[in-house]
GROMACS .gro file of C-alpha atoms in nm:
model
  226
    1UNK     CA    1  -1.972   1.732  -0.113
    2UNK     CA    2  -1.731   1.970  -0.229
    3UNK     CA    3  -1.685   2.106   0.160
    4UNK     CA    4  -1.653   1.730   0.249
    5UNK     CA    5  -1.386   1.711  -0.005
    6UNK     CA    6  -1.204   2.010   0.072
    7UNK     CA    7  -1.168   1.886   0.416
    8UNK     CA    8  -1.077   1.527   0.339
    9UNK     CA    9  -0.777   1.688   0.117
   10UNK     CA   10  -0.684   1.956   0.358
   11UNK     CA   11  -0.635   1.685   0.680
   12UNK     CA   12  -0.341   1.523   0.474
   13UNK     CA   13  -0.024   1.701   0.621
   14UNK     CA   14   0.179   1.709   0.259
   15UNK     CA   15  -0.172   1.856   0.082
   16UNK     CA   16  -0.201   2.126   0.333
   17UNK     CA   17   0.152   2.241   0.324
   18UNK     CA   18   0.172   2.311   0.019
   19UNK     CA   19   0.119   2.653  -0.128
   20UNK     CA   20  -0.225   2.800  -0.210
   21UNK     CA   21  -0.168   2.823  -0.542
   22UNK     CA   22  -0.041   2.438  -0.588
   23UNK     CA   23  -0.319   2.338  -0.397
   24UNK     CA   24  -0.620   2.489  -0.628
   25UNK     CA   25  -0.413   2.414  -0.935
   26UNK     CA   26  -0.405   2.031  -0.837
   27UNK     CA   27  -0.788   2.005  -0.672
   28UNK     CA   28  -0.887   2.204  -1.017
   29UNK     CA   29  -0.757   1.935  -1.245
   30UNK     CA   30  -0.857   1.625  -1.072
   31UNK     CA   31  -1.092   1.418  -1.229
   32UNK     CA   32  -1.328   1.145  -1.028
   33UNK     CA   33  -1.336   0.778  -1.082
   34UNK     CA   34  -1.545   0.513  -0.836
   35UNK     CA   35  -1.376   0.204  -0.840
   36UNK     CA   36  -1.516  -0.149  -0.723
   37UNK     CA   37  -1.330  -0.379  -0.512
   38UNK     CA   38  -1.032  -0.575  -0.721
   39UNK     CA   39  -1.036  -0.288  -0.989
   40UNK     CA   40  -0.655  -0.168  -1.067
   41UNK     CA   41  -0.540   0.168  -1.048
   42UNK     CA   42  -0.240   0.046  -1.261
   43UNK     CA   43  -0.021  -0.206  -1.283
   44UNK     CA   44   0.298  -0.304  -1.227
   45UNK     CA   45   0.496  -0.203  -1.525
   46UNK     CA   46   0.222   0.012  -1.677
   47UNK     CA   47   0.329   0.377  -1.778
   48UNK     CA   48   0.250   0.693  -1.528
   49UNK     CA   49  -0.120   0.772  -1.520
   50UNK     CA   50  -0.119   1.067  -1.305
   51UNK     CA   51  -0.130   1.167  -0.957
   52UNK     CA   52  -0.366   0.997  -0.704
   53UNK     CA   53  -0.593   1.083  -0.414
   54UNK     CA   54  -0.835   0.864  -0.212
   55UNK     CA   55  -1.129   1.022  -0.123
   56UNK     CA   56  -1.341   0.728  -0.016
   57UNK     CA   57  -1.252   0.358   0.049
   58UNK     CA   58  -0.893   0.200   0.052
   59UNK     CA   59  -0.657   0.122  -0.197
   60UNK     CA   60  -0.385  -0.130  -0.147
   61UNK     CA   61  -0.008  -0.117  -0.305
   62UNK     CA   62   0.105  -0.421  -0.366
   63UNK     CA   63   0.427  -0.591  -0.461
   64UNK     CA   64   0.533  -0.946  -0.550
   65UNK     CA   65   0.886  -1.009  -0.353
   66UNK     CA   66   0.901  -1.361  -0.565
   67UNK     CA   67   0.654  -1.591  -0.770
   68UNK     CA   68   0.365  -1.688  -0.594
   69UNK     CA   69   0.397  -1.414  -0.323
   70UNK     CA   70   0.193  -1.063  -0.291
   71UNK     CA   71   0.276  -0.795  -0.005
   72UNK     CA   72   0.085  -0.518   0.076
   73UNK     CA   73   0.374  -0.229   0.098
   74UNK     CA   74   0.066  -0.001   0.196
   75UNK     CA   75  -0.272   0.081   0.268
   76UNK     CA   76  -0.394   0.451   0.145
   77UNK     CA   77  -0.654   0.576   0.323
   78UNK     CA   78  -0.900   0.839   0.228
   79UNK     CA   79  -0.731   1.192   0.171
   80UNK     CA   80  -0.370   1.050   0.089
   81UNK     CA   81  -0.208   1.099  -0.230
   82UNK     CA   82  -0.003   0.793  -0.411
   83UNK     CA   83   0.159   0.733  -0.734
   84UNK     CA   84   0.426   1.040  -0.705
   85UNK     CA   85   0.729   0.775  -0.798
   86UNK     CA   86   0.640   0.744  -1.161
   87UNK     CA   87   0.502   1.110  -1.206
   88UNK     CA   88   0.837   1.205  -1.042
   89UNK     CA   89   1.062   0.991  -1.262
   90UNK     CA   90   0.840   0.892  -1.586
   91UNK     CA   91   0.944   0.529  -1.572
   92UNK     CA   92   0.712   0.247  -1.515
   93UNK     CA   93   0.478   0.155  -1.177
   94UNK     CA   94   0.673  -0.028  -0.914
   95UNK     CA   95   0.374  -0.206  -0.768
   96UNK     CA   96   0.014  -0.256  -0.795
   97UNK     CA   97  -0.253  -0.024  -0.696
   98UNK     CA   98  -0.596  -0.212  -0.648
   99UNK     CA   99  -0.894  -0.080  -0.468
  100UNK     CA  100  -0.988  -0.239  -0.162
  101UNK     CA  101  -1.347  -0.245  -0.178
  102UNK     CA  102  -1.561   0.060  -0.298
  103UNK     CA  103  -1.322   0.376  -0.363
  104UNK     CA  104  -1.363   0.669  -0.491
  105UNK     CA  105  -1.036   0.812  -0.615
  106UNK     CA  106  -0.922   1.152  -0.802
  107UNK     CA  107  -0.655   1.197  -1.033
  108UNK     CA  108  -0.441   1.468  -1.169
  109UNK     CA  109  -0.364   1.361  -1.526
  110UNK     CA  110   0.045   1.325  -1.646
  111UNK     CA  111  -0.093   1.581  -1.894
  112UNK     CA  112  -0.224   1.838  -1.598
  113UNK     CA  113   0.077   1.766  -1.365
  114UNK     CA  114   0.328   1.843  -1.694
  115UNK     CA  115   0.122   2.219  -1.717
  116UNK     CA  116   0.115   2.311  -1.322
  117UNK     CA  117   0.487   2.224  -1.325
  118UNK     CA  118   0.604   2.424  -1.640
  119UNK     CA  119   0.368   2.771  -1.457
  120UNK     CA  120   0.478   2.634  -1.097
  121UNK     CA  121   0.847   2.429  -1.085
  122UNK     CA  122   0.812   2.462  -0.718
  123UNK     CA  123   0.537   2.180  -0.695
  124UNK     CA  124   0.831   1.931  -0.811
  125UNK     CA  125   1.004   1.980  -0.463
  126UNK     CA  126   0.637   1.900  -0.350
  127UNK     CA  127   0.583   1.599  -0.486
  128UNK     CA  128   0.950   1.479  -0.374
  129UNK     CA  129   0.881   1.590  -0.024
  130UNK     CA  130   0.538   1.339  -0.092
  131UNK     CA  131   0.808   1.066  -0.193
  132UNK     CA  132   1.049   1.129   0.058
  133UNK     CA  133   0.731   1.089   0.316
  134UNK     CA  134   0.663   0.760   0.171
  135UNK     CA  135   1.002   0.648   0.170
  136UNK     CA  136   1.052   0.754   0.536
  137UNK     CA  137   0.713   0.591   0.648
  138UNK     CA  138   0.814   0.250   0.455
  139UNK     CA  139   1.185   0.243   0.623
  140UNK     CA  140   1.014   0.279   0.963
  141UNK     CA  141   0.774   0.023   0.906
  142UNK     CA  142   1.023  -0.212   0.770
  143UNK     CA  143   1.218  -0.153   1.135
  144UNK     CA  144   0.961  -0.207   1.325
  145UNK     CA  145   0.862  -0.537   1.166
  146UNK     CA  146   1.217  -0.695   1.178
  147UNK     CA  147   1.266  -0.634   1.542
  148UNK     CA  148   0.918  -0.836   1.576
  149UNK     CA  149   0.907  -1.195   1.749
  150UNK     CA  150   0.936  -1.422   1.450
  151UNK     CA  151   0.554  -1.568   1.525
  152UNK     CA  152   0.480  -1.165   1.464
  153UNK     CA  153   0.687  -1.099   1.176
  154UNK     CA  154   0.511  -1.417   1.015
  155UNK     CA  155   0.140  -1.302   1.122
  156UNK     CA  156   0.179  -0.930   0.962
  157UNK     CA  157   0.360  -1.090   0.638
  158UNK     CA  158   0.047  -1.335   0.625
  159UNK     CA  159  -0.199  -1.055   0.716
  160UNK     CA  160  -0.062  -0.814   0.434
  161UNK     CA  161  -0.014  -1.040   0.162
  162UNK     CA  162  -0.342  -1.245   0.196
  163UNK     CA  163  -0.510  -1.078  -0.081
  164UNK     CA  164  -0.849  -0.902  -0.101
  165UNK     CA  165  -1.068  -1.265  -0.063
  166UNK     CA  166  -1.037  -1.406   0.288
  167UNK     CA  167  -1.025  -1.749   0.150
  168UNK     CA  168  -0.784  -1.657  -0.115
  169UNK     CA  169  -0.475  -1.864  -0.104
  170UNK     CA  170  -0.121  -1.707  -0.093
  171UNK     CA  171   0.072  -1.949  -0.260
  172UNK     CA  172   0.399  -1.967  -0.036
  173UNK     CA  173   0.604  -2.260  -0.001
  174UNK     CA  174   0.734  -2.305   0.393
  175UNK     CA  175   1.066  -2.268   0.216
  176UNK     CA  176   0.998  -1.894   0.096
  177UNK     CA  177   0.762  -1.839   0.427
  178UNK     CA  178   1.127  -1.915   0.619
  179UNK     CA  179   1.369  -1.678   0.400
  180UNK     CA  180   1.130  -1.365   0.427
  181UNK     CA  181   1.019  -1.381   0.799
  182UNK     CA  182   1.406  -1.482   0.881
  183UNK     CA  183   1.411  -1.873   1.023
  184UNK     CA  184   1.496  -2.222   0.977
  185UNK     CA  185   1.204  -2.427   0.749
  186UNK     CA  186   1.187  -2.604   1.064
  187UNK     CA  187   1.089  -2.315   1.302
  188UNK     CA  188   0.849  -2.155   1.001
  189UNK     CA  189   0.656  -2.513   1.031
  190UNK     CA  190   0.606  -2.515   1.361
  191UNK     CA  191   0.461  -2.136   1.371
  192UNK     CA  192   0.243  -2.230   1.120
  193UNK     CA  193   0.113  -2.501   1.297
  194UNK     CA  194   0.034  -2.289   1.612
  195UNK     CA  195  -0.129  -1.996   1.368
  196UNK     CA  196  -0.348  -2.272   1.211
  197UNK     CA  197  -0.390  -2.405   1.570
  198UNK     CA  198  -0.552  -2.068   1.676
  199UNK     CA  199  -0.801  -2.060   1.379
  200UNK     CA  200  -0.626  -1.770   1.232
  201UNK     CA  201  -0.451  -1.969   0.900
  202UNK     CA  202  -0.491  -2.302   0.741
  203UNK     CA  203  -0.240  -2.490   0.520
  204UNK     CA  204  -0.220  -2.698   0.206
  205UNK     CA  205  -0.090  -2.776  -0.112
  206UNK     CA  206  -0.225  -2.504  -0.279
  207UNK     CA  207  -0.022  -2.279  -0.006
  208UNK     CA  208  -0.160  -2.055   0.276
  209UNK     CA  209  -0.534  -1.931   0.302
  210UNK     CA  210  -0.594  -1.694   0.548
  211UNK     CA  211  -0.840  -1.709   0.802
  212UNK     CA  212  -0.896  -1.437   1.023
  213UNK     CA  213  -0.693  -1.145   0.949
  214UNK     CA  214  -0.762  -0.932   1.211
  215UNK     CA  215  -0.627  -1.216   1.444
  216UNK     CA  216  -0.328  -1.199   1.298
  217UNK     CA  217  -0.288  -0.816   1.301
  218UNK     CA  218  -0.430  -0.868   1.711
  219UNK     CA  219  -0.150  -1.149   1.751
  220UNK     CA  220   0.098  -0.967   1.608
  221UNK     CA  221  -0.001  -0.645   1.834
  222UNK     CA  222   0.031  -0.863   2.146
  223UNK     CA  223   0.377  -1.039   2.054
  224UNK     CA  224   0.520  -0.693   2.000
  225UNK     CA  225   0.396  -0.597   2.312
  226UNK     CA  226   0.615  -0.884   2.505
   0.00000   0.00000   0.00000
């Protein structure tokens, strides 16, 4: 296991760039957790709990634009570090971390991070070149979604927010559906109607349940292609 885990960690391009010593200091103080599905991380608003790495599973990073509404602003995958904001800054979590399904996570401790910083100040430019990676990957992902068909914008919106459950409503009215994709109520009805045509969504009162999700990623995929 611990070859498998040096090689999960090493694959991540920030991880393996930075020095040797950094490195060992942070693999050395990480402690393991294993997580079931729906289990927070943290919360929004909760104090800085350390440094995080996926080493099995998915975790999700979630936001809530307005009430009622949930977007996934990322998926971390096994070997990527999150949660460098806070540790950078010591103010509270921006977003929610939740596992998605089983995970099995490792975490430097605010506690560790404050001693390998005072013997190495160095690994502070680290973990805002970690940061500034995030912030690049987010901008670029934000561009690419806005210069999506509208029908695509809507799908990934509705794929990313849907929640863990499949038949977990996201409570949207067509009104706030309209103002975050970028169209009149009027246009956001009718692509709702020809998502929930397809199978892929259906509608009520208690908002939007979702599905098939991967149809809605696939959609999306084939509306960007033209």
């Amino acid at each position: 296991m611990a070859s498998d885990l040096a090689d999960i960690l090493a694959a991540d391009s920030w991880f393996g760039g930075l020095p040797a010593e950094q490195r060992h200091g942070l693999q050395a103080r990480a402690r393991a957790h294993d997580l079931r599905d729906g289990v927070h991380i943290y919360r929004i608003g909760d104090p800085p709990n350390g440094l995080h790495v996926v080493v099995e599973g998915q975790v999700r990073l979630v936001s809530y634009p307005a009430a009622g509404q949930e977007l996934v602003n990322m998926i971390v995958k096994p070997g990527r570090w999150f949660g460098e904001l806070s540790v950078i800054d010591g103010k509270e979590r921006p977003h929610d971390a939740i596992a998605a399904g089983a995970v099995r996570l490792l975490t430097v401790p605010m506690a560790a991070i404050a001693e390998l910083t005072a013997a190495m100040p160095d690994l502070w430019r680290g973990l805002a070149l970690l940061n500034c990676a995030h912030h690049r990957l987010g901008m670029r992902e934000a561009g690419r979604v806005r210069a999506l068909p509208a029908l695509a914008r809507l799908a990934v919106f509705l794929a990313g927010g849907a929640g863990s459950a499949p038949d977990r409503p996201l409570r949207a009215t067509q009104d706030d559906l309209a103002r975050i994709v970028g169209v009149s109520r009027q246009h956001m009805n009718g692509l709702l109607r020809l998502l929930a045509d397809r199978g892929l969504i259906s509608t009520g009162y208690g908002g939007v349940t979702i599905g098939d999700r991967a149809g809605l990623l696939a959609l999306a995929d084939r509306e960007e292609l033209g």
